[in-house]
mmCIF file of C-alpha atoms in Angstrom:
data_model
loop_
_atom_site.group_PDB
_atom_site.id
_atom_site.type_symbol
_atom_site.label_atom_id
_atom_site.label_comp_id
_atom_site.label_asym_id
_atom_site.label_seq_id
_atom_site.Cartn_x
_atom_site.Cartn_y
_atom_site.Cartn_z
ATOM 1 C CA THR A 1 0.051 0.002 0.086
ATOM 2 C CA ASN A 2 1.032 3.591 -0.553
ATOM 3 C CA ALA A 3 -0.245 4.839 2.844
ATOM 4 C CA LEU A 4 2.313 6.819 4.716
ATOM 5 C CA VAL A 5 1.584 5.105 7.971
ATOM 6 C CA MET A 6 0.417 1.503 8.124
ATOM 7 C CA PHE A 7 -2.293 0.820 10.571
ATOM 8 C CA ALA A 8 -3.930 -2.614 11.050
ATOM 9 C CA GLN A 9 -7.426 -1.429 10.256
ATOM 10 C CA PRO A 10 -8.268 2.035 8.953
ATOM 11 C CA ALA A 11 -11.193 3.690 10.591
ATOM 12 C CA ASN A 12 -12.791 4.271 7.240
ATOM 13 C CA PRO A 13 -12.030 1.457 4.785
ATOM 14 C CA ASN A 14 -13.580 3.364 1.822
ATOM 15 C CA PRO A 15 -13.170 7.008 2.156
ATOM 16 C CA GLN A 16 -14.641 9.298 -0.418
ATOM 17 C CA ILE A 17 -11.961 10.797 -2.652
ATOM 18 C CA LYS A 18 -12.459 14.027 -4.507
ATOM 19 C CA LYS A 19 -10.230 15.469 -7.331
ATOM 20 C CA ALA A 20 -8.253 18.284 -6.093
ATOM 21 C CA ALA A 21 -9.474 21.516 -7.704
ATOM 22 C CA ARG A 22 -7.109 24.161 -9.015
ATOM 23 C CA ASP A 23 -8.100 27.843 -8.928
ATOM 24 C CA GLU A 24 -6.546 29.104 -12.085
ATOM 25 C CA SER A 25 -7.439 32.788 -11.328
ATOM 26 C CA ARG A 26 -4.662 33.124 -8.789
ATOM 27 C CA PRO A 27 -1.202 31.800 -8.214
ATOM 28 C CA GLU A 28 -0.992 28.929 -5.742
ATOM 29 C CA THR A 29 0.868 29.744 -2.524
ATOM 30 C CA THR A 30 3.792 27.582 -1.449
ATOM 31 C CA LEU A 31 6.167 28.034 1.481
ATOM 32 C CA GLU A 32 8.559 29.916 -0.965
ATOM 33 C CA THR A 33 5.892 32.359 -2.019
ATOM 34 C CA PHE A 34 4.151 32.725 1.325
ATOM 35 C CA GLU A 35 4.096 36.313 2.714
ATOM 36 C CA PRO A 36 3.748 36.157 6.487
ATOM 37 C CA ASP A 37 2.890 39.780 6.638
ATOM 38 C CA SER A 38 -0.134 39.604 4.202
ATOM 39 C CA PHE A 39 -2.023 36.362 3.788
ATOM 40 C CA ASP A 40 -5.625 35.297 3.678
ATOM 41 C CA SER A 41 -7.493 32.068 4.260
ATOM 42 C CA LEU A 42 -6.993 30.748 0.746
ATOM 43 C CA GLU A 43 -3.258 31.132 0.978
ATOM 44 C CA ILE A 44 -3.416 29.243 4.395
ATOM 45 C CA TYR A 45 -5.541 26.619 2.655
ATOM 46 C CA ASP A 46 -2.838 26.239 -0.009
ATOM 47 C CA LEU A 47 -0.175 25.711 2.681
ATOM 48 C CA LEU A 48 -2.347 22.959 4.325
ATOM 49 C CA LYS A 49 -4.268 21.147 1.630
ATOM 50 C CA ARG A 50 -1.505 18.764 0.521
ATOM 51 C CA ILE A 51 -0.650 17.440 3.889
ATOM 52 C CA HIS A 52 -1.164 13.688 3.657
ATOM 53 C CA ASP A 53 -3.521 11.674 5.791
ATOM 54 C CA PRO A 54 -1.760 9.344 8.167
ATOM 55 C CA GLU A 55 -3.875 6.401 7.075
ATOM 56 C CA TYR A 56 -4.232 6.869 3.352
ATOM 57 C CA PRO A 57 -2.103 7.915 0.303
ATOM 58 C CA ASN A 58 -4.330 10.921 -0.071
ATOM 59 C CA THR A 59 -4.185 14.583 0.929
ATOM 60 C CA LEU A 60 -6.490 16.300 3.308
ATOM 61 C CA GLU A 61 -7.976 18.093 0.393
ATOM 62 C CA GLU A 62 -8.660 14.880 -1.586
ATOM 63 C CA LEU A 63 -10.365 13.287 1.495
ATOM 64 C CA ASN A 64 -12.402 16.511 2.121
ATOM 65 C CA ILE A 65 -11.055 16.774 5.528
ATOM 66 C CA LEU A 66 -10.164 20.388 4.807
ATOM 67 C CA SER A 67 -11.621 23.136 2.639
ATOM 68 C CA PRO A 68 -10.978 26.869 2.225
ATOM 69 C CA GLU A 69 -14.333 27.634 3.959
ATOM 70 C CA MET A 70 -12.951 26.033 7.189
ATOM 71 C CA ILE A 71 -10.174 28.474 7.662
ATOM 72 C CA GLN A 72 -10.368 31.906 9.126
ATOM 73 C CA VAL A 73 -7.713 34.568 9.402
ATOM 74 C CA ASN A 74 -8.082 37.463 11.903
ATOM 75 C CA ARG A 75 -5.310 39.910 11.195
ATOM 76 C CA GLU A 76 -6.264 42.225 14.083
ATOM 77 C CA ALA A 77 -6.071 39.384 16.649
ATOM 78 C CA SER A 78 -3.116 37.691 14.821
ATOM 79 C CA CYS A 79 -5.059 34.532 14.810
ATOM 80 C CA VAL A 80 -5.598 31.637 12.325
ATOM 81 C CA SER A 81 -8.463 29.211 13.092
ATOM 82 C CA VAL A 82 -8.683 25.913 11.019
ATOM 83 C CA GLN A 83 -11.499 23.493 11.407
ATOM 84 C CA PHE A 84 -11.140 19.984 9.890
ATOM 85 C CA THR A 85 -13.630 17.197 9.330
ATOM 86 C CA PRO A 86 -12.666 13.603 9.901
ATOM 87 C CA THR A 87 -13.854 11.099 7.272
ATOM 88 C CA VAL A 88 -15.792 9.192 9.951
ATOM 89 C CA PRO A 89 -17.199 10.174 13.448
ATOM 90 C CA HIS A 90 -14.954 7.580 15.068
ATOM 91 C CA CYS A 91 -11.738 8.337 13.426
ATOM 92 C CA THR A 92 -8.730 7.415 15.390
ATOM 93 C CA MET A 93 -6.453 9.642 13.502
ATOM 94 C CA CYS A 94 -7.959 12.979 14.146
ATOM 95 C CA MET A 95 -5.533 13.916 16.905
ATOM 96 C CA LEU A 96 -2.607 13.226 14.560
ATOM 97 C CA ILE A 97 -4.363 15.149 11.738
ATOM 98 C CA GLY A 98 -4.827 18.075 14.000
ATOM 99 C CA LEU A 99 -1.233 17.860 15.192
ATOM 100 C CA CYS A 100 0.040 17.873 11.490
ATOM 101 C CA LEU A 101 -2.105 21.054 10.767
ATOM 102 C CA ASN A 102 -0.750 22.730 13.943
ATOM 103 C CA VAL A 103 2.894 21.898 12.998
ATOM 104 C CA ARG A 104 2.567 23.117 9.516
ATOM 105 C CA LEU A 105 1.027 26.456 10.648
ATOM 106 C CA ARG A 106 3.677 26.868 13.289
ATOM 107 C CA ARG A 107 6.379 26.288 10.696
ATOM 108 C CA CYS A 108 4.785 28.809 8.324
ATOM 109 C CA LEU A 109 3.366 31.679 10.506
ATOM 110 C CA PRO A 110 5.150 34.290 12.564
ATOM 111 C CA ALA A 111 5.691 33.052 16.134
ATOM 112 C CA SER A 112 3.445 35.805 17.491
ATOM 113 C CA TRP A 113 0.387 34.431 15.749
ATOM 114 C CA LYS A 114 -2.189 32.404 17.706
ATOM 115 C CA ILE A 115 -3.207 29.047 16.037
ATOM 116 C CA GLU A 116 -6.444 27.243 16.715
ATOM 117 C CA VAL A 117 -7.059 23.821 15.197
ATOM 118 C CA ILE A 118 -10.408 22.103 15.994
ATOM 119 C CA ILE A 119 -12.648 19.469 14.700
ATOM 120 C CA THR A 120 -15.672 20.758 12.889
ATOM 121 C CA PRO A 121 -18.508 20.796 15.336
ATOM 122 C CA GLY A 122 -20.707 17.677 15.398
ATOM 123 C CA THR A 123 -18.431 15.492 13.081
ATOM 124 C CA HIS A 124 -16.535 13.457 15.710
ATOM 125 C CA ASN A 125 -17.724 11.248 18.661
ATOM 126 C CA ASP A 126 -14.916 12.549 20.912
ATOM 127 C CA GLU A 127 -14.844 16.264 19.543
ATOM 128 C CA GLU A 128 -14.669 17.748 22.964
ATOM 129 C CA ALA A 129 -11.756 15.704 24.286
ATOM 130 C CA VAL A 130 -9.839 15.965 20.892
ATOM 131 C CA ASN A 131 -10.173 19.830 20.769
ATOM 132 C CA LYS A 132 -9.132 20.062 24.396
ATOM 133 C CA GLN A 133 -5.900 18.166 23.559
ATOM 134 C CA LEU A 134 -5.414 20.146 20.405
ATOM 135 C CA ALA A 135 -5.615 23.400 22.336
ATOM 136 C CA ASP A 136 -3.227 22.227 25.039
ATOM 137 C CA LYS A 137 0.151 23.773 24.110
ATOM 138 C CA GLU A 138 2.180 21.660 26.478
ATOM 139 C CA ARG A 139 0.648 18.511 25.194
ATOM 140 C CA ILE A 140 1.421 19.480 21.678
ATOM 141 C CA ALA A 141 5.060 20.310 22.646
ATOM 142 C CA ALA A 142 5.349 17.047 24.491
ATOM 143 C CA ALA A 143 4.025 15.083 21.510
ATOM 144 C CA LEU A 144 6.556 16.755 19.374
ATOM 145 C CA GLU A 145 9.327 15.604 21.626
ATOM 146 C CA ASN A 146 8.372 11.994 20.839
ATOM 147 C CA LYS A 147 10.905 11.138 18.104
ATOM 148 C CA ARG A 148 8.596 8.453 16.428
ATOM 149 C CA LEU A 149 5.563 10.804 16.445
ATOM 150 C CA LEU A 150 7.533 13.651 14.999
ATOM 151 C CA GLU A 151 8.711 11.318 12.215
ATOM 152 C CA VAL A 152 5.064 10.417 11.331
ATOM 153 C CA VAL A 153 4.162 14.223 11.303
ATOM 154 C CA ASN A 154 7.032 14.953 9.059
ATOM 155 C CA LYS A 155 6.069 12.088 6.682
ATOM 156 C CA CYS A 156 2.578 13.608 6.415
ATOM 157 C CA LEU A 157 4.072 16.986 5.765
ATOM 158 C CA VAL A 158 6.727 16.000 3.277
ATOM 159 C CA HIS A 159 4.503 16.713 0.202
ATOM 160 C CA ALA A 160 2.871 19.868 1.513
ATOM 161 C CA ASP A 161 5.052 22.154 -0.835
ATOM 162 C CA MET A 162 4.914 19.959 -3.851
ATOM 163 C CA PRO A 163 3.369 21.657 -6.921
ATOM 164 C CA ALA A 164 -0.154 20.546 -7.929
ATOM 165 C CA GLN A 165 -0.218 17.530 -10.176
#
């Protein structure tokens, strides 16, 4: 299999795959072209959409886990908020997906910016518990000190700056 991480049994054996859409009316944002002083939700989406799912050989965009409408940028408050939707309400990878989104944003945004990553309301059985973990900065930092977990996150992020196919 081409999955980045092998798990015994995926939570969703038949995820819906959508063809990645390309907006030809504007250039696509990459880490090289990203301007940290002037960006919008579409540019943040460009930075996140090619993160790979930990269970499947597909991106978050292809699995419809992420869309531009799920991202908000508040320049006055220096805050980026991202909602993501797991493919099934009992997804066991949602914490890892949230961690990947968080890490990617931390690597791209100025350190002074606040980052909020949450599950889309009503889309996961343990939404409250997962959101609480994703909001805990100490827990995120501790997770990233785990060499194996950081390796998995980096594998999910490795194609994030690849040009569209």
